């Protein structure tokens, strides 16, 4: 990891540790105040606890032009992104996406859509719904490894993260606490419950929390929808297409709508926020990821709406291309932040329990 970024974050953390004004803002400060000195791993852990709400920046009396020149959200954002890059497996892939996220995302979607369109030309002899265009076996053969291999790459990265931050023994209750904290997004309340200062300088807003929640719960509902379809197919012999009141549709349609709303909102907030309070170099890569997630949900909903029409022939390859790109880029794009954040929250819970 880049030592100059760690050094700068350490300098700022030491000032904060003496000041302690932002004590109740988020989980970063209690974790910071538990230490007198910060190892490189401590700084990486603090950086992954921070979610860049910017509350501490607008409350701080030591920002420029003060000689301390505090900008903790930026210092932690730069360490955080550098840690994901350094810990990514295989190495180098994450850096590639940071530099040219939009081009890589768009290029992969187009290339995969083209491949799926060609595969569609060799239609199966039998099948209903989407399976009339592409066989179930072919879809499973492509998407099962595309789903499992990125998860394996993330597991390697998280193991390295745990070693790097000096991870302690965790229990199921630590994981439960981390899940509760992530699910409620308590840290996005800014400590006082009024929200954060992400998009509108020192005005508090809950917009980012609500759009984040829509994205998270929308994504989980879509995942549950796909999982329920798999259980119906293999467990009960009930094959797609499923009716509007089936479990996959009852979970998938609201999930897709929430995901569209959440990602569109997050992209809009990102255009309003000051890039100099984050990591400006990777702004494009982050935006590309949010737009990719929006494209996954929007094309999925369009495809559902087009069921039974000729539009399925061109919407299906586009949707499958966006989903495949999303899966493959997960360990190297902003999507990885959810996994690192869960690891950081688990480590935080384990440290507090041990203390
Ligand atoms: S960000 Fe500024 S006000 Fe907040 S704890 Fe650090 S030095 Fe103090
Ligand atoms: S930017 Fe927000 S989350 Fe990050 S340290 Fe400051 S108050 Fe905490």
Short mmCIF file of C-alpha atoms and ligand atoms in Angstrom, two decimals:
data_model
loop_
_atom_site.label_atom_id
_atom_site.label_comp_id
_atom_site.label_asym_id
_atom_site.label_seq_id
_atom_site.Cartn_x
_atom_site.Cartn_y
_atom_site.Cartn_z
CA UNK A 1 0.00 0.00 0.00
CA UNK A 2 1.14 3.56 -0.59
CA UNK A 3 3.02 4.68 2.50
CA UNK A 4 2.50 8.41 1.84
CA UNK A 5 -1.30 7.94 1.99
CA UNK A 6 -1.02 5.94 5.21
CA UNK A 7 1.33 8.53 6.72
CA UNK A 8 -1.02 11.41 5.92
CA UNK A 9 -4.04 9.56 7.37
CA UNK A 10 -1.98 8.68 10.47
CA UNK A 11 -1.01 12.36 10.94
CA UNK A 12 -4.66 13.39 10.78
CA UNK A 13 -5.85 10.55 13.03
CA UNK A 14 -3.34 11.63 15.68
CA UNK A 15 -4.73 15.19 15.63
CA UNK A 16 -8.30 13.84 15.87
CA UNK A 17 -7.27 11.62 18.74
CA UNK A 18 -6.11 14.67 20.67
CA UNK A 19 -9.14 16.76 19.70
CA UNK A 20 -11.99 14.23 20.07
CA UNK A 21 -14.66 16.73 19.03
CA UNK A 22 -16.23 14.25 16.55
CA UNK A 23 -16.53 11.48 19.15
CA UNK A 24 -20.16 10.50 18.40
CA UNK A 25 -20.21 11.00 14.60
CA UNK A 26 -19.54 7.44 13.42
CA UNK A 27 -17.81 4.21 14.36
CA UNK A 28 -14.42 5.60 13.17
CA UNK A 29 -13.95 7.86 16.19
CA UNK A 30 -14.60 5.39 19.05
CA UNK A 31 -12.27 2.93 17.26
CA UNK A 32 -9.67 5.68 16.82
CA UNK A 33 -9.89 6.82 20.42
CA UNK A 34 -9.26 3.31 21.69
CA UNK A 35 -5.62 3.58 20.51
CA UNK A 36 -2.69 5.81 21.35
CA UNK A 37 -0.62 4.91 18.27
CA UNK A 38 -1.76 3.65 14.88
CA UNK A 39 -0.12 0.84 12.93
CA UNK A 40 -0.59 0.70 9.14
CA UNK A 41 -3.24 -1.99 9.69
CA UNK A 42 -5.10 0.25 12.19
CA UNK A 43 -5.25 3.02 9.59
CA UNK A 44 -6.58 0.58 6.96
CA UNK A 45 -9.25 -0.59 9.41
CA UNK A 46 -10.31 3.00 10.25
CA UNK A 47 -10.43 3.82 6.53
CA UNK A 48 -12.77 0.89 5.88
CA UNK A 49 -15.04 1.92 8.78
CA UNK A 50 -15.43 5.39 7.26
CA UNK A 51 -18.23 5.80 4.69
CA UNK A 52 -17.25 9.28 3.57
CA UNK A 53 -20.26 11.11 5.08
CA UNK A 54 -18.08 14.25 5.44
CA UNK A 55 -19.70 15.25 8.75
CA UNK A 56 -16.32 15.49 10.48
CA UNK A 57 -14.94 17.77 7.73
CA UNK A 58 -17.70 20.38 8.09
CA UNK A 59 -17.50 20.25 11.89
CA UNK A 60 -13.73 20.61 11.98
CA UNK A 61 -11.98 23.81 13.08
CA UNK A 62 -8.64 22.61 11.69
CA UNK A 63 -9.40 22.41 7.95
CA UNK A 64 -7.47 24.62 5.49
CA UNK A 65 -6.43 27.42 5.78
CA UNK A 66 -5.53 26.22 9.31
CA UNK A 67 -1.98 24.90 9.32
CA UNK A 68 -3.18 21.40 10.35
CA UNK A 69 -4.99 21.21 6.99
CA UNK A 70 -7.40 18.46 8.15
CA UNK A 71 -9.44 16.63 5.55
CA UNK A 72 -10.13 13.29 7.21
CA UNK A 73 -12.81 12.08 4.73
CA UNK A 74 -10.34 12.48 1.86
CA UNK A 75 -7.37 10.98 3.71
CA UNK A 76 -9.42 7.91 4.70
CA UNK A 77 -11.02 7.59 1.24
CA UNK A 78 -7.59 7.48 -0.39
CA UNK A 79 -6.28 4.83 2.03
CA UNK A 80 -9.50 2.84 1.64
CA UNK A 81 -9.33 2.71 -2.14
CA UNK A 82 -5.63 2.01 -2.07
CA UNK A 83 -6.25 -0.91 0.31
CA UNK A 84 -8.83 -2.45 -2.07
CA UNK A 85 -6.37 -2.10 -4.92
CA UNK A 86 -3.47 -3.60 -3.00
CA UNK A 87 -5.53 -6.48 -1.59
CA UNK A 88 -7.39 -7.34 -4.82
CA UNK A 89 -6.77 -10.79 -6.21
CA UNK A 90 -5.40 -11.19 -8.82
CA UNK A 91 -3.43 -8.02 -8.21
CA UNK A 92 -3.67 -5.15 -10.67
CA UNK A 93 -7.27 -5.79 -11.80
CA UNK A 94 -8.72 -3.20 -9.40
CA UNK A 95 -6.28 -0.51 -10.55
CA UNK A 96 -7.35 -1.14 -14.12
CA UNK A 97 -11.00 -0.49 -13.31
CA UNK A 98 -10.17 2.65 -11.30
CA UNK A 99 -8.37 4.19 -14.24
CA UNK A 100 -10.82 3.31 -17.03
CA UNK A 101 -14.00 2.15 -15.29
CA UNK A 102 -16.47 3.63 -17.79
CA UNK A 103 -14.61 2.26 -20.84
CA UNK A 104 -14.10 -1.19 -19.30
CA UNK A 105 -17.70 -1.44 -18.08
CA UNK A 106 -19.23 -0.29 -21.40
CA UNK A 107 -16.80 -2.41 -23.48
CA UNK A 108 -17.55 -5.58 -21.52
CA UNK A 109 -21.32 -5.06 -21.64
CA UNK A 110 -21.20 -4.61 -25.42
CA UNK A 111 -18.85 -7.56 -25.98
CA UNK A 112 -20.89 -9.91 -23.77
CA UNK A 113 -24.19 -8.72 -25.28
CA UNK A 114 -22.78 -9.53 -28.72
CA UNK A 115 -21.70 -13.00 -27.59
CA UNK A 116 -25.13 -13.65 -26.07
CA UNK A 117 -26.80 -12.42 -29.27
CA UNK A 118 -24.73 -14.89 -31.29
CA UNK A 119 -25.53 -17.68 -28.80
CA UNK A 120 -29.21 -16.75 -29.14
CA UNK A 121 -29.02 -17.27 -32.89
CA UNK A 122 -28.53 -20.97 -32.14
CA UNK A 123 -31.91 -21.22 -30.42
CA UNK A 124 -32.81 -24.37 -28.51
CA UNK A 125 -35.45 -26.57 -30.11
CA UNK A 126 -37.75 -26.37 -27.11
CA UNK A 127 -38.23 -24.00 -24.19
CA UNK A 128 -40.59 -21.34 -22.91
CA UNK A 129 -40.10 -17.67 -22.06
CA UNK A 130 -36.42 -16.69 -22.05
CA UNK A 131 -35.46 -20.34 -22.46
CA UNK A 132 -36.98 -20.21 -25.94
CA UNK A 133 -34.06 -17.90 -26.80
CA UNK A 134 -31.27 -19.48 -24.78
CA UNK A 135 -31.20 -22.86 -23.10
CA UNK A 136 -31.23 -23.13 -19.31
CA UNK A 137 -28.10 -25.30 -19.45
CA UNK A 138 -26.11 -22.65 -21.35
CA UNK A 139 -27.15 -19.92 -18.91
CA UNK A 140 -26.11 -22.04 -15.92
CA UNK A 141 -22.79 -22.97 -17.58
CA UNK A 142 -21.96 -19.26 -18.02
CA UNK A 143 -23.39 -17.71 -14.86
CA UNK A 144 -22.49 -20.31 -12.22
CA UNK A 145 -18.70 -19.81 -12.62
CA UNK A 146 -19.17 -16.08 -13.27
CA UNK A 147 -20.88 -15.85 -9.87
CA UNK A 148 -18.64 -18.21 -7.88
CA UNK A 149 -15.17 -17.22 -9.18
CA UNK A 150 -15.46 -13.52 -8.20
CA UNK A 151 -16.69 -14.63 -4.75
CA UNK A 152 -13.59 -16.83 -4.43
CA UNK A 153 -11.38 -13.86 -5.45
CA UNK A 154 -13.11 -11.72 -2.81
CA UNK A 155 -12.58 -14.39 -0.16
CA UNK A 156 -8.81 -14.33 -0.89
CA UNK A 157 -8.81 -10.51 -0.61
CA UNK A 158 -10.79 -10.49 2.64
CA UNK A 159 -8.42 -13.03 4.18
CA UNK A 160 -5.52 -10.70 3.32
CA UNK A 161 -7.49 -7.77 4.79
CA UNK A 162 -8.08 -9.65 8.03
CA UNK A 163 -4.35 -10.39 8.34
CA UNK A 164 -3.42 -6.82 7.46
CA UNK A 165 -5.63 -5.20 10.11
CA UNK A 166 -4.60 -7.73 12.78
CA UNK A 167 -8.06 -9.31 12.82
CA UNK A 168 -8.99 -10.92 16.12
CA UNK A 169 -11.07 -14.06 16.70
CA UNK A 170 -14.64 -13.34 15.73
CA UNK A 171 -17.87 -14.87 16.94
CA UNK A 172 -21.29 -15.20 15.35
CA UNK A 173 -22.52 -12.35 17.55
CA UNK A 174 -19.82 -10.07 16.03
CA UNK A 175 -21.08 -10.93 12.55
CA UNK A 176 -24.66 -10.38 13.66
CA UNK A 177 -23.76 -6.96 15.04
CA UNK A 178 -21.97 -6.08 11.80
CA UNK A 179 -25.03 -7.18 9.77
CA UNK A 180 -27.35 -5.09 11.96
CA UNK A 181 -25.13 -2.05 11.66
CA UNK A 182 -24.86 -2.44 7.86
CA UNK A 183 -28.60 -3.16 7.45
CA UNK A 184 -29.72 -0.15 9.50
CA UNK A 185 -26.91 2.05 8.12
CA UNK A 186 -26.77 3.74 11.49
CA UNK A 187 -23.44 5.39 10.69
CA UNK A 188 -25.07 7.31 7.82
CA UNK A 189 -27.17 9.20 10.39
CA UNK A 190 -24.18 11.35 11.29
CA UNK A 191 -24.28 10.45 14.99
CA UNK A 192 -27.06 12.97 15.78
CA UNK A 193 -29.73 11.37 13.56
CA UNK A 194 -29.97 14.28 11.08
CA UNK A 195 -28.04 12.56 8.29
CA UNK A 196 -24.74 13.35 6.61
CA UNK A 197 -23.18 16.21 4.68
CA UNK A 198 -22.30 14.32 1.52
CA UNK A 199 -24.03 16.28 -1.24
CA UNK A 200 -24.79 19.69 0.16
CA UNK A 201 -21.85 20.96 2.19
CA UNK A 202 -22.82 21.67 5.79
CA UNK A 203 -26.57 21.02 5.31
CA UNK A 204 -27.60 17.67 6.83
CA UNK A 205 -29.47 15.25 4.62
CA UNK A 206 -30.73 11.69 4.83
CA UNK A 207 -30.79 11.37 1.03
CA UNK A 208 -27.64 9.27 0.84
CA UNK A 209 -28.84 6.93 3.58
CA UNK A 210 -32.22 6.39 1.88
CA UNK A 211 -30.73 5.83 -1.58
CA UNK A 212 -28.15 3.45 -0.06
CA UNK A 213 -30.91 1.52 1.69
CA UNK A 214 -32.97 1.31 -1.52
CA UNK A 215 -29.88 -0.01 -3.33
CA UNK A 216 -29.00 -2.56 -0.64
CA UNK A 217 -32.52 -3.91 -0.10
CA UNK A 218 -33.28 -3.80 -3.83
CA UNK A 219 -30.15 -5.83 -4.53
CA UNK A 220 -30.98 -8.35 -1.78
CA UNK A 221 -34.56 -8.75 -3.07
CA UNK A 222 -33.24 -9.37 -6.61
CA UNK A 223 -30.79 -11.93 -5.23
CA UNK A 224 -33.61 -13.60 -3.25
CA UNK A 225 -35.74 -13.63 -6.42
CA UNK A 226 -33.05 -15.45 -8.42
CA UNK A 227 -32.41 -17.84 -5.52
CA UNK A 228 -36.12 -18.64 -5.19
CA UNK A 229 -36.24 -19.39 -8.94
CA UNK A 230 -33.31 -21.80 -8.52
CA UNK A 231 -35.06 -23.56 -5.61
CA UNK A 232 -38.32 -23.83 -7.60
CA UNK A 233 -36.44 -25.19 -10.62
CA UNK A 234 -34.22 -27.78 -8.90
CA UNK A 235 -36.21 -28.45 -5.72
CA UNK A 236 -39.77 -28.56 -7.09
CA UNK A 237 -39.30 -29.10 -10.82
CA UNK A 238 -41.14 -25.83 -11.54
CA UNK A 239 -39.48 -24.19 -14.52
CA UNK A 240 -39.58 -20.55 -15.66
CA UNK A 241 -41.42 -18.54 -16.88
CA UNK A 242 -43.09 -17.75 -13.56
CA UNK A 243 -46.40 -15.92 -13.19
CA UNK A 244 -46.80 -12.40 -11.76
CA UNK A 245 -47.78 -13.75 -8.31
CA UNK A 246 -44.94 -16.28 -8.06
CA UNK A 247 -42.16 -15.80 -5.50
CA UNK A 248 -39.48 -14.85 -8.08
CA UNK A 249 -41.71 -12.08 -9.46
CA UNK A 250 -43.03 -10.88 -6.09
CA UNK A 251 -39.44 -10.46 -4.91
CA UNK A 252 -37.80 -9.44 -8.19
CA UNK A 253 -40.10 -6.63 -9.39
CA UNK A 254 -40.00 -4.53 -6.19
CA UNK A 255 -36.29 -5.39 -5.88
CA UNK A 256 -35.60 -4.11 -9.41
CA UNK A 257 -37.61 -0.92 -8.80
CA UNK A 258 -35.78 -0.22 -5.53
CA UNK A 259 -32.42 -0.90 -7.16
CA UNK A 260 -33.22 1.50 -10.03
CA UNK A 261 -34.33 4.21 -7.62
CA UNK A 262 -31.37 3.74 -5.25
CA UNK A 263 -28.65 3.69 -7.92
CA UNK A 264 -30.16 6.62 -9.87
CA UNK A 265 -30.26 8.59 -6.59
CA UNK A 266 -26.68 7.70 -5.65
CA UNK A 267 -25.42 8.69 -9.13
CA UNK A 268 -27.27 12.02 -8.84
CA UNK A 269 -25.84 12.71 -5.35
CA UNK A 270 -22.37 11.92 -6.64
CA UNK A 271 -22.62 14.67 -9.27
CA UNK A 272 -23.47 17.18 -6.51
CA UNK A 273 -20.81 16.16 -3.98
CA UNK A 274 -17.39 17.82 -3.75
CA UNK A 275 -14.88 15.35 -5.27
CA UNK A 276 -12.06 16.81 -3.17
CA UNK A 277 -13.56 15.32 0.00
CA UNK A 278 -13.22 11.83 -1.44
CA UNK A 279 -10.68 10.15 -3.69
CA UNK A 280 -11.00 12.26 -6.89
CA UNK A 281 -8.92 9.93 -9.07
CA UNK A 282 -11.44 7.12 -8.86
CA UNK A 283 -14.59 9.21 -9.29
CA UNK A 284 -15.12 7.84 -12.82
CA UNK A 285 -14.70 4.20 -11.75
CA UNK A 286 -17.20 4.63 -8.92
CA UNK A 287 -19.73 6.33 -11.17
CA UNK A 288 -19.29 3.57 -13.77
CA UNK A 289 -20.14 0.96 -11.16
CA UNK A 290 -23.28 2.78 -9.96
CA UNK A 291 -24.45 3.17 -13.57
CA UNK A 292 -23.72 -0.50 -14.27
CA UNK A 293 -25.88 -1.52 -11.31
CA UNK A 294 -28.62 0.80 -12.59
CA UNK A 295 -28.35 -0.82 -16.04
CA UNK A 296 -28.67 -4.31 -14.49
CA UNK A 297 -31.94 -3.39 -12.76
CA UNK A 298 -33.38 -1.24 -15.56
CA UNK A 299 -32.76 -3.82 -18.31
CA UNK A 300 -34.16 -6.55 -16.02
CA UNK A 301 -37.40 -4.60 -15.53
CA UNK A 302 -37.64 -3.75 -19.24
CA UNK A 303 -37.14 -7.40 -20.10
CA UNK A 304 -39.94 -8.40 -17.76
CA UNK A 305 -42.23 -5.74 -19.23
CA UNK A 306 -41.40 -6.98 -22.76
CA UNK A 307 -42.20 -10.64 -22.02
CA UNK A 308 -43.97 -12.20 -24.96
CA UNK A 309 -42.98 -9.47 -27.43
CA UNK A 310 -40.30 -9.39 -30.15
CA UNK A 311 -38.24 -6.94 -28.04
CA UNK A 312 -37.08 -9.86 -25.87
CA UNK A 313 -34.73 -10.92 -28.69
CA UNK A 314 -32.53 -7.82 -28.24
CA UNK A 315 -33.25 -6.98 -24.59
CA UNK A 316 -32.19 -10.42 -23.33
CA UNK A 317 -28.56 -10.25 -24.62
CA UNK A 318 -28.19 -6.68 -23.28
CA UNK A 319 -29.52 -7.66 -19.84
CA UNK A 320 -27.37 -10.81 -19.65
CA UNK A 321 -24.33 -8.75 -20.80
CA UNK A 322 -24.82 -6.22 -17.98
CA UNK A 323 -25.33 -8.97 -15.37
CA UNK A 324 -22.23 -10.89 -16.48
CA UNK A 325 -20.13 -7.69 -16.47
CA UNK A 326 -21.44 -6.84 -12.99
CA UNK A 327 -20.52 -10.29 -11.63
CA UNK A 328 -17.03 -10.31 -13.13
CA UNK A 329 -16.21 -6.77 -11.97
CA UNK A 330 -17.52 -7.23 -8.41
CA UNK A 331 -14.11 -7.82 -6.74
CA UNK A 332 -12.49 -4.88 -8.61
CA UNK A 333 -15.22 -2.24 -8.54
CA UNK A 334 -17.07 -0.26 -5.86
CA UNK A 335 -19.16 -3.39 -5.19
CA UNK A 336 -16.19 -4.72 -3.19
CA UNK A 337 -16.79 -1.99 -0.59
CA UNK A 338 -19.76 -3.88 0.85
CA UNK A 339 -17.58 -6.90 1.61
CA UNK A 340 -14.69 -4.87 3.09
CA UNK A 341 -17.15 -2.84 5.13
CA UNK A 342 -18.67 -6.00 6.60
CA UNK A 343 -15.16 -7.22 7.49
CA UNK A 344 -14.31 -3.86 9.11
CA UNK A 345 -17.57 -3.81 11.12
CA UNK A 346 -16.99 -7.41 12.25
CA UNK A 347 -13.46 -6.58 13.36
CA UNK A 348 -14.75 -3.48 15.15
CA UNK A 349 -17.40 -5.54 16.99
CA UNK A 350 -14.83 -8.23 17.90
CA UNK A 351 -12.37 -5.62 19.23
CA UNK A 352 -15.02 -3.92 21.37
CA UNK A 353 -16.20 -7.28 22.75
CA UNK A 354 -12.62 -8.26 23.62
CA UNK A 355 -12.05 -4.88 25.32
S1 LIG B 1 -12.09 16.11 12.38
FE1 LIG B 1 -11.38 18.00 13.32
S2 LIG B 1 -12.95 18.47 14.86
FE2 LIG B 1 -13.20 16.32 14.32
S3 LIG B 1 -11.99 15.17 15.82
FE3 LIG B 1 -10.70 15.52 14.00
S4 LIG B 1 -9.58 17.41 14.50
FE4 LIG B 1 -11.33 17.32 15.87
S1 LIG B 2 -16.31 11.20 6.88
FE1 LIG B 2 -18.05 10.59 8.17
S2 LIG B 2 -17.77 8.38 8.36
FE2 LIG B 2 -15.80 9.21 7.72
S3 LIG B 2 -14.68 9.63 9.61
FE3 LIG B 2 -15.75 11.51 9.06
S4 LIG B 2 -17.68 11.42 10.23
FE4 LIG B 2 -16.84 9.34 10.15
#
